[in-house]
Coordinates of C-alpha atoms in Angstrom, one line a residue:
M995 CA -91.8 124.2 150.6
S996 CA -95.1 122.7 150.0
A997 CA -95.8 120.0 147.5
G998 CA -98.2 122.2 145.6
R999 CA -96.0 125.3 145.5
F1000 CA -93.3 122.8 143.9
A1001 CA -95.7 121.8 141.5
R1002 CA -96.8 125.2 140.5
M1003 CA -93.0 126.4 139.8
C1004 CA -92.5 123.2 137.7
S1005 CA -95.4 123.2 136.0
S1006 CA -94.8 124.2 132.0
P1007 CA -96.8 126.8 130.2
S1008 CA -99.9 126.3 128.0
P1009 CA -99.2 125.5 124.6
S1010 CA -101.1 128.8 123.6
A1011 CA -98.7 130.7 125.7
R1012 CA -97.1 133.4 123.5
R1013 CA -93.7 135.6 124.2
W1014 CA -94.3 139.5 124.1
D1015 CA -92.8 139.4 120.3
G1016 CA -95.7 137.0 119.5
S1017 CA -93.5 133.7 119.3
R1018 CA -94.5 130.4 121.0
A1019 CA -92.8 130.1 124.2
S1020 CA -91.3 126.8 124.6
A1021 CA -92.2 124.3 127.4
T1022 CA -89.9 123.8 130.4
R1023 CA -88.4 120.5 130.4
R1024 CA -89.1 118.2 133.6
R1025 CA -86.3 116.5 135.6
S1026 CA -87.5 113.6 137.7
L1027 CA -85.7 113.6 141.0
R1028 CA -84.8 110.3 142.7
I1029 CA -82.8 109.2 146.1
A1030 CA -79.4 107.8 145.0
P1031 CA -79.6 103.8 146.4
D1032 CA -75.9 104.2 147.9
S1033 CA -75.6 107.9 148.6
T1034 CA -75.4 108.8 151.8
G1035 CA -77.1 111.8 152.0
R1036 CA -80.9 110.9 151.5
L1037 CA -81.4 113.9 149.1
L1038 CA -83.2 114.1 146.3
R1039 CA -81.3 114.4 143.0
C1040 CA -81.6 114.1 139.3
G1041 CA -78.1 113.7 136.8
Q1042 CA -75.3 114.5 138.6
T1043 CA -73.3 117.0 136.3
A1044 CA -69.5 116.3 136.0
Y1045 CA -66.7 116.5 133.8
C1046 CA -64.9 113.5 131.9
R1047 CA -61.6 112.7 133.6
E1048 CA -60.4 111.5 130.2
C1049 CA -61.2 113.8 128.2
G1050 CA -62.6 117.1 130.2
N1051 CA -66.4 117.4 128.5
A1052 CA -69.3 117.7 130.3
V1053 CA -71.2 114.7 131.1
E1054 CA -74.3 113.6 133.3
W1055 CA -74.3 110.6 135.8
Y1056 CA -77.6 108.7 135.6
L1057 CA -78.6 105.2 137.5
R1058 CA -79.5 102.4 135.1
A1059 CA -82.4 100.0 136.2
D1060 CA -79.7 97.6 137.7
D1061 CA -78.4 100.6 139.9
R1062 CA -75.3 101.1 138.1
L1063 CA -74.2 104.5 136.9
V1064 CA -73.7 105.5 133.6
Q1065 CA -72.2 108.6 131.7
L1066 CA -74.5 110.6 129.1
H1067 CA -74.1 113.2 126.7
P1068 CA -75.7 116.4 128.3
H1069 CA -77.9 117.0 125.1
E1070 CA -80.2 115.1 123.6
L1071 CA -80.2 114.2 119.9
S1072 CA -82.1 113.5 117.1
A1073 CA -83.2 109.9 116.8
A1074 CA -82.7 109.6 113.2
L1075 CA -78.9 110.3 113.7
V1076 CA -78.3 107.8 116.0
P1077 CA -78.2 104.4 115.5
E1078 CA -81.0 102.0 117.4
S1079 CA -78.3 99.8 119.5
C1080 CA -76.7 103.3 120.6
Q1081 CA -80.0 105.2 121.7
W1082 CA -80.9 106.0 125.5
H1083 CA -83.5 107.8 127.2
V1084 CA -84.4 109.0 130.8
S1085 CA -87.8 108.2 132.5
R1086 CA -88.4 109.1 135.8
G1087 CA -84.6 109.5 136.9
I1088 CA -83.5 106.4 135.5
A1089 CA -81.5 105.8 132.5
H1090 CA -82.6 102.8 129.8
P1091 CA -80.5 101.9 126.8
A1092 CA -83.1 102.1 124.4
G1093 CA -85.6 104.7 122.7
D1094 CA -88.6 105.7 124.2
G1095 CA -90.5 106.4 120.7
S1096 CA -89.9 110.0 120.2
G1097 CA -88.0 111.8 118.0
W1098 CA -85.4 112.7 120.3
C1099 CA -82.9 110.6 122.5
R1100 CA -79.8 110.5 124.6
L1101 CA -76.5 109.0 124.1
A1102 CA -73.9 107.5 126.2
H1103 CA -70.4 109.5 126.5
A1104 CA -68.4 106.3 125.6
L1105 CA -69.2 106.7 122.1
L1106 CA -68.0 110.7 121.7
C1107 CA -65.3 110.7 124.1
P1108 CA -62.0 111.9 122.0
A1109 CA -59.7 109.8 124.3
R1110 CA -60.7 106.4 123.1
P1111 CA -60.9 104.8 119.8
A1112 CA -63.9 105.8 117.3
P1113 CA -66.5 103.7 117.4
S1114 CA -67.4 101.8 114.1
A1115 CA -71.1 102.3 115.0
A1116 CA -71.9 105.4 114.6
P1117 CA -69.8 107.1 111.9
Q1118 CA -72.9 109.8 111.7
L1119 CA -71.7 111.2 114.8
S1120 CA -68.1 112.2 113.8
G1121 CA -69.0 115.6 113.6
L1122 CA -70.2 116.0 117.4
R1123 CA -67.1 114.0 117.9
R1124 CA -64.8 116.5 116.3
S1125 CA -66.2 119.3 118.4
L1126 CA -65.4 117.6 121.4
A1127 CA -62.2 116.8 120.5
L1128 CA -61.7 120.4 119.7
R1129 CA -62.5 121.2 123.2
T1130 CA -60.2 118.8 124.7
R1131 CA -57.2 120.1 122.9
R1132 CA -58.0 123.7 124.0
L1133 CA -58.5 122.5 127.6
L1134 CA -55.0 120.7 126.8
D1135 CA -53.3 123.7 125.5
A1136 CA -54.5 126.2 128.4
G1137 CA -53.2 123.6 131.2
V1138 CA -56.9 123.0 132.7
L1139 CA -56.9 118.9 131.7
A1140 CA -53.7 117.2 132.0
P1141 CA -53.1 114.5 129.8
H1142 CA -52.8 110.8 130.3
A1143 CA -49.2 109.5 130.6
T1144 CA -48.7 106.8 128.1
P1145 CA -45.4 105.0 128.5
A1146 CA -43.3 104.9 125.3
S1147 CA -41.7 101.4 125.9
G1148 CA -43.0 98.6 128.5
P1149 CA -41.0 97.6 131.7
P1150 CA -38.2 96.1 131.4
P1151 CA -37.9 92.3 131.1
G1152 CA -38.2 90.4 134.5
E1153 CA -40.2 93.1 136.0
A1154 CA -43.7 92.7 134.2
V1155 CA -45.9 95.4 136.0
C1156 CA -49.3 93.9 137.2
R1157 CA -52.0 96.5 137.6
P1158 CA -55.8 96.5 137.4
A1159 CA -57.2 99.3 136.5
R1160 CA -60.5 98.1 138.1
P1161 CA -59.2 95.7 141.2
V1162 CA -61.9 94.0 143.5
V1163 CA -61.8 95.7 147.1
Q1164 CA -63.4 93.7 149.8
L1165 CA -64.7 95.9 152.8
L1166 CA -67.2 95.3 155.5
F1167 CA -67.5 91.7 154.5
V1168 CA -68.6 92.6 150.6
R1169 CA -66.8 92.7 147.8
Y1170 CA -66.8 95.8 145.0
P1171 CA -65.3 96.2 141.6
A1172 CA -63.5 99.6 142.0
S1173 CA -63.9 102.1 139.0
R1174 CA -60.1 102.8 139.1
P1175 CA -56.8 101.7 140.6
V1176 CA -56.7 101.7 144.3
D1177 CA -54.2 104.4 144.7
E1178 CA -56.3 106.8 142.4
I1179 CA -59.7 106.5 144.2
Q1180 CA -60.9 110.1 144.6
C1181 CA -62.9 111.5 147.6
V1182 CA -66.2 112.4 146.7
A1183 CA -66.7 115.5 149.3
Q1184 CA -67.1 118.6 148.6
T1185 CA -64.9 121.5 149.6
L1186 CA -65.4 125.1 150.4
R1187 CA -64.8 125.9 147.1
R1188 CA -67.6 124.3 146.0
T1189 CA -65.8 121.8 144.0
R1190 CA -64.8 117.7 144.6
C1191 CA -62.2 117.3 146.7
T1192 CA -58.7 116.0 144.7
A1193 CA -57.6 113.8 147.6
E1194 CA -57.3 110.2 147.3
V1195 CA -59.0 107.9 149.7
L1196 CA -55.8 106.2 150.3
G1197 CA -53.7 108.8 151.5
P1198 CA -49.8 108.8 152.4
S1199 CA -50.5 108.1 156.1
A1200 CA -53.8 105.8 155.6
P1201 CA -53.1 102.0 156.7
H1202 CA -53.2 100.0 153.6
G1203 CA -54.9 96.7 152.6
V1204 CA -53.5 93.5 151.6
W1205 CA -53.7 91.8 148.3
T1206 CA -54.7 88.0 148.5
L1207 CA -56.0 85.3 146.2
V1208 CA -59.5 84.1 147.6
P1209 CA -61.9 81.9 146.3
V1210 CA -64.4 83.1 143.7
S1211 CA -68.2 82.5 145.4
A1212 CA -70.7 82.1 142.7
H1213 CA -74.4 82.1 143.4
H1214 CA -76.3 78.9 143.3
G1215 CA -77.6 78.1 139.7
Q1216 CA -75.0 80.6 137.9
L1217 CA -72.5 79.5 135.2
A1218 CA -69.4 78.1 135.6
L1219 CA -66.7 80.7 136.8
P1220 CA -63.6 81.3 134.4
S1221 CA -61.3 80.1 137.8
D1222 CA -61.6 79.1 141.2
V1223 CA -59.6 82.0 142.9
M1224 CA -59.0 85.8 142.5
A1225 CA -57.0 88.5 143.3
V1226 CA -58.7 90.9 145.9
Y1227 CA -57.7 93.8 147.6
S1228 CA -58.7 93.1 151.5
L1229 CA -59.5 95.8 153.8
S1230 CA -61.2 93.2 156.3
A1231 CA -58.0 93.8 158.5
L1232 CA -58.7 97.5 159.0
P1233 CA -60.7 98.9 161.9
Y1234 CA -64.9 99.3 161.0
Q1235 CA -64.4 103.3 161.4
E1236 CA -61.4 102.9 158.3
Q1237 CA -63.6 100.4 156.3
L1238 CA -66.6 102.8 156.8
R1239 CA -64.6 105.8 155.4
W1240 CA -63.7 103.7 152.3
R1241 CA -67.2 102.7 152.0
T1242 CA -68.5 106.4 152.1
Q1243 CA -65.1 107.1 149.6
R1244 CA -63.7 109.9 151.9
C1245 CA -60.3 111.1 152.1
E1246 CA -59.0 111.3 155.8
Q1247 CA -59.6 114.8 156.4
H1248 CA -63.6 114.7 154.9
A1249 CA -63.9 111.6 157.2
A1250 CA -63.9 113.7 160.0
A1251 CA -65.8 117.0 159.1
T1252 CA -69.3 115.4 158.7
V1253 CA -71.0 118.4 157.7
A1254 CA -69.1 118.5 154.1
G1255 CA -71.7 117.2 151.8
D1256 CA -70.9 114.7 148.7
L1257 CA -70.5 116.1 145.7
A1258 CA -70.6 112.9 143.3
V1259 CA -71.9 109.4 144.0
A1260 CA -69.4 106.9 145.6
D1261 CA -68.2 104.4 142.7
W1262 CA -68.9 101.1 144.7
E1263 CA -70.9 98.7 142.7
P1264 CA -72.0 94.8 144.6
F1265 CA -69.3 92.5 143.1
D1266 CA -70.9 89.8 140.8
P1267 CA -68.7 86.6 139.4
I1268 CA -70.8 86.5 136.2
R1269 CA -71.0 90.3 135.2
H1270 CA -67.7 91.2 136.4
H1271 CA -66.3 88.2 134.8
E1272 CA -63.8 90.3 133.0
H1273 CA -62.3 91.8 136.3
I1274 CA -61.5 88.5 138.1
G1275 CA -57.6 88.2 138.3
T1276 CA -55.7 85.3 139.1
R1277 CA -52.6 86.9 139.9
L1278 CA -51.5 89.1 142.7
P1279 CA -50.7 92.7 141.3
S1280 CA -46.8 93.4 141.4
H1281 CA -45.3 97.0 140.5
G1282 CA -42.0 97.3 138.8
R1283 CA -39.1 98.7 140.4
R1284 CA -38.4 102.3 139.9
P1285 CA -34.5 103.5 140.5
G1286 CA -34.0 105.6 143.3
G1287 CA -38.1 104.8 144.6
H1288 CA -37.2 102.8 148.4
A1289 CA -33.7 102.2 150.0
P1290 CA -32.5 98.8 150.0
R1291 CA -34.0 96.3 152.6
Q1292 CA -31.8 95.3 155.8
A1293 CA -31.5 91.9 156.7
R1294 CA -33.5 90.6 159.2
P1295 CA -34.0 86.9 161.0
Y1296 CA -36.7 84.7 160.1
A1297 CA -37.8 81.8 162.0
V1298 CA -37.9 78.6 159.5
E1299 CA -39.5 75.3 160.4
I1300 CA -37.8 72.1 158.9
A1301 CA -39.7 68.8 158.2
L1302 CA -37.5 65.9 157.9
T1303 CA -37.9 62.6 155.9
Q1304 CA -36.8 60.7 158.5
P1305 CA -35.0 61.1 162.0
P1306 CA -31.6 62.1 161.5
S1307 CA -28.5 60.3 163.1
A1308 CA -26.9 61.7 166.1
R1309 CA -23.9 62.2 163.5
E1310 CA -25.9 64.4 161.2
L1311 CA -27.5 66.2 163.7
H1312 CA -24.0 67.2 165.2
R1313 CA -22.7 68.1 161.7
A1314 CA -25.8 70.3 161.1
R1315 CA -25.3 72.1 164.5
H1316 CA -22.0 73.1 163.5
R1317 CA -23.4 75.3 160.8
V1318 CA -26.9 76.7 162.2
T1319 CA -28.5 77.0 165.5
L1320 CA -30.9 74.0 165.8
A1321 CA -34.1 73.2 168.3
A1322 CA -35.4 69.8 167.8
N1323 CA -38.8 68.0 168.9
A1324 CA -39.2 64.9 170.7
D1325 CA -39.2 62.5 167.8
L1326 CA -36.5 64.5 165.7
S1327 CA -39.0 64.6 162.8
R1328 CA -39.0 68.7 162.8
L1329 CA -36.7 71.4 163.5
M1330 CA -36.7 75.1 164.0
T1331 CA -34.1 77.9 163.5
V1332 CA -33.6 81.5 163.0
Q1333 CA -32.1 82.6 159.3
S1334 CA -31.2 86.3 158.7
A1335 CA -31.8 87.5 155.3
K1336 CA -33.7 90.2 153.4
S1337 CA -36.7 88.4 152.6
P1338 CA -38.2 85.2 153.8
G1339 CA -37.6 83.6 150.2
R1340 CA -33.8 84.1 150.6
A1341 CA -33.9 82.8 154.3
L1342 CA -35.1 79.5 152.8
H1343 CA -32.6 79.3 149.8
R1344 CA -30.1 80.1 152.1
L1345 CA -31.1 77.6 154.7
R1346 CA -31.4 75.0 152.0
R1347 CA -27.9 75.5 150.6
Q1348 CA -26.1 75.0 154.3
L1349 CA -28.2 71.9 155.2
D1350 CA -29.1 69.9 152.0
A1351 CA -25.9 68.0 152.2
V1352 CA -26.2 67.3 156.0
L1353 CA -29.9 66.4 156.6
P1354 CA -32.6 64.5 154.9
I1355 CA -34.9 67.9 154.3
D1356 CA -38.0 67.4 153.0
V1357 CA -40.0 71.0 153.2
L1358 CA -38.2 74.3 154.6
T1359 CA -41.5 76.5 155.5
T1360 CA -41.7 79.8 157.2
H1361 CA -42.6 79.6 160.8
Y1362 CA -44.7 82.9 160.7
P1363 CA -46.8 84.2 157.9
D1364 CA -46.0 87.3 156.3
R1365 CA -47.8 90.8 156.1
R1366 CA -50.1 89.2 153.4
G1367 CA -50.9 86.3 155.7
H1368 CA -48.8 83.5 153.7
V1369 CA -46.7 81.0 154.7
R1370 CA -43.6 80.3 152.2
L1371 CA -42.3 76.7 151.1
N1372 CA -39.3 75.7 149.7
V1373 CA -39.4 72.2 148.2
V1374 CA -36.9 70.7 145.6
L1375 CA -38.8 69.1 142.6
S1376 CA -37.9 66.5 140.2
R1377 CA -36.8 67.6 136.5
G1378 CA -40.3 66.1 135.2
A1379 CA -42.3 68.4 137.6
D1380 CA -40.2 71.3 137.1
A1381 CA -40.4 71.0 133.3
Q1382 CA -44.1 70.7 133.7
I1383 CA -44.5 73.9 135.6
R1384 CA -42.1 76.1 133.7
R1385 CA -44.4 74.8 130.8
K1386 CA -47.7 76.1 132.3
A1387 CA -45.8 79.3 133.4
A1388 CA -44.8 79.7 129.6
V1389 CA -48.6 79.2 128.5
S1390 CA -50.2 81.3 131.1
G1391 CA -47.6 84.4 130.8
S1392 CA -46.6 84.0 134.8
R1393 CA -43.3 83.2 136.4
P1394 CA -42.6 79.6 137.3
G1395 CA -42.9 80.3 141.0
E1396 CA -46.4 81.6 141.0
V1397 CA -47.7 78.2 139.3
P1398 CA -47.3 76.3 142.6
R1399 CA -48.7 79.3 144.6
E1400 CA -52.1 79.5 142.2
L1401 CA -52.2 75.5 142.2
I1402 CA -52.4 75.5 146.2
A1403 CA -54.6 78.0 146.1
A1404 CA -57.1 76.0 143.8
D1405 CA -56.9 73.1 145.7
L1406 CA -57.4 75.0 148.8
A1407 CA -60.6 76.3 147.1
R1408 CA -61.8 73.3 146.0
E1409 CA -61.5 71.8 149.4
Q1410 CA -63.2 74.2 150.9
R1411 CA -66.0 74.2 148.3
E1412 CA -66.1 70.6 148.8
R1413 CA -66.4 70.5 152.5
R1414 CA -69.3 73.5 152.2
H1415 CA -71.2 70.7 149.8
C1416 CA -70.6 68.2 152.2
L1417 CA -72.0 70.0 155.0
E1418 CA -74.8 71.5 153.2
S1419 CA -75.9 68.1 151.8
Q1420 CA -75.5 66.3 155.9
L1421 CA -77.7 69.6 156.8
R1422 CA -80.1 68.8 154.4
R1423 CA -80.2 65.2 155.4
L1424 CA -81.0 66.3 158.7
L1425 CA -83.8 68.5 157.9
A1426 CA -85.3 65.5 156.5
H1427 CA -85.8 63.8 159.7
H1428 CA -85.8 66.9 162.2
T1429 CA -87.0 70.2 162.5
P1430 CA -84.8 73.2 162.0
E1431 CA -85.1 74.1 165.7
E1432 CA -84.1 70.5 166.8
V1433 CA -81.1 70.8 164.8
L1434 CA -80.0 74.3 165.9
A1435 CA -80.8 73.5 169.9
C1436 CA -78.3 70.1 169.3
A1437 CA -75.8 72.1 167.7
A1438 CA -75.8 74.9 170.3
G1439 CA -75.7 72.3 173.3
R1440 CA -73.0 70.4 171.3
L1441 CA -70.7 74.0 171.3
L1442 CA -71.4 74.9 174.8
Q1443 CA -70.3 71.4 176.1
A1444 CA -67.0 71.7 173.6
R1445 CA -66.4 75.0 175.0
P1446 CA -63.8 75.3 177.9
P1447 CA -64.8 76.6 181.4
A1448 CA -63.5 79.6 182.0

């Protein structure tokens, strides 16, 4: 279709145009089209019509000036009924959080959603909010909308559930704050019935990522961050095609079907530590036990390394070998053994009880990292250190065993940051006397010299 023909089809009638009965014909509202920056298909699109997952009412997705998405009410309202701080307007396909000077404005759906608490900023919108709540009740009664399950009581003591609502996901070496929990991220592909696919990206047979604590990276010149480490759902260990499937937000079935289009825009947006500081979590997510959900774990062997404070005597080593099988290094400063248990932590505790009275043990560590890439430690603390850790755990609301892990992760992140700053300062000192080409050629020559011959 040519541009001229498209312009004639979208042109509005003249102000003097009249209908057959003499009434004035209303002008057709123009809607600007725009290419979504994060869309896999480079199609011109305007506001994406969808339905709110919480209340079931119609909404329109628009891009903001910072490439973030916002849900707007599909109809315009009189600017006199909406407070100035709540007004939105759409210009050239971009939503702006302000009025455009006219007598009409748009409104964010969050102010009208019946599933959320009523805001006190706009009491004059209570009538429209009640009409949306009535439609939500009709959808619930008809069984079209599933009510959100709200637990009547919290988890039992000692089994607190930590499940972030917007976790930070790392894929293709970029971090993104997800719009919902990891196991609820929905596929954006269009089905044969022209509806959105209801399958999750994290399917039952799909490889899972791992939760890990990583340093919070801040850009130069930004303000101080709320913490040094953050919990990230890392997909970096997965194959490239699997990470690309997560990036396009498609289930396993529609990842292979390249002809299926996208019915919605992927919910990813680049992570910014300052703008998304409320989503930075310093604790790894943990889920409470579900009765009958999983079979009890079987005991398996774990390789344990024993660091000694001093070399043991021949008698001490002989008594220890009567209890467990040990292998020693040349100077008898480290020992190795295999301990069977249901978890690495239990293996370390059991070995500590067996050998603590026989050998001068300093630290027990697992020789191989677990599936999260962590190495378990078993250290005997003094009464003062134990009391201090318990006080910090009580203040932060975490378990005492998590406090040393967070402190170690913070120290490692601080050390890594200091090493990076030291390297940058030395590099600036070199660039003050040498050109970048000379520094690069010298570094390449040193690396080639240190490389072992094939």
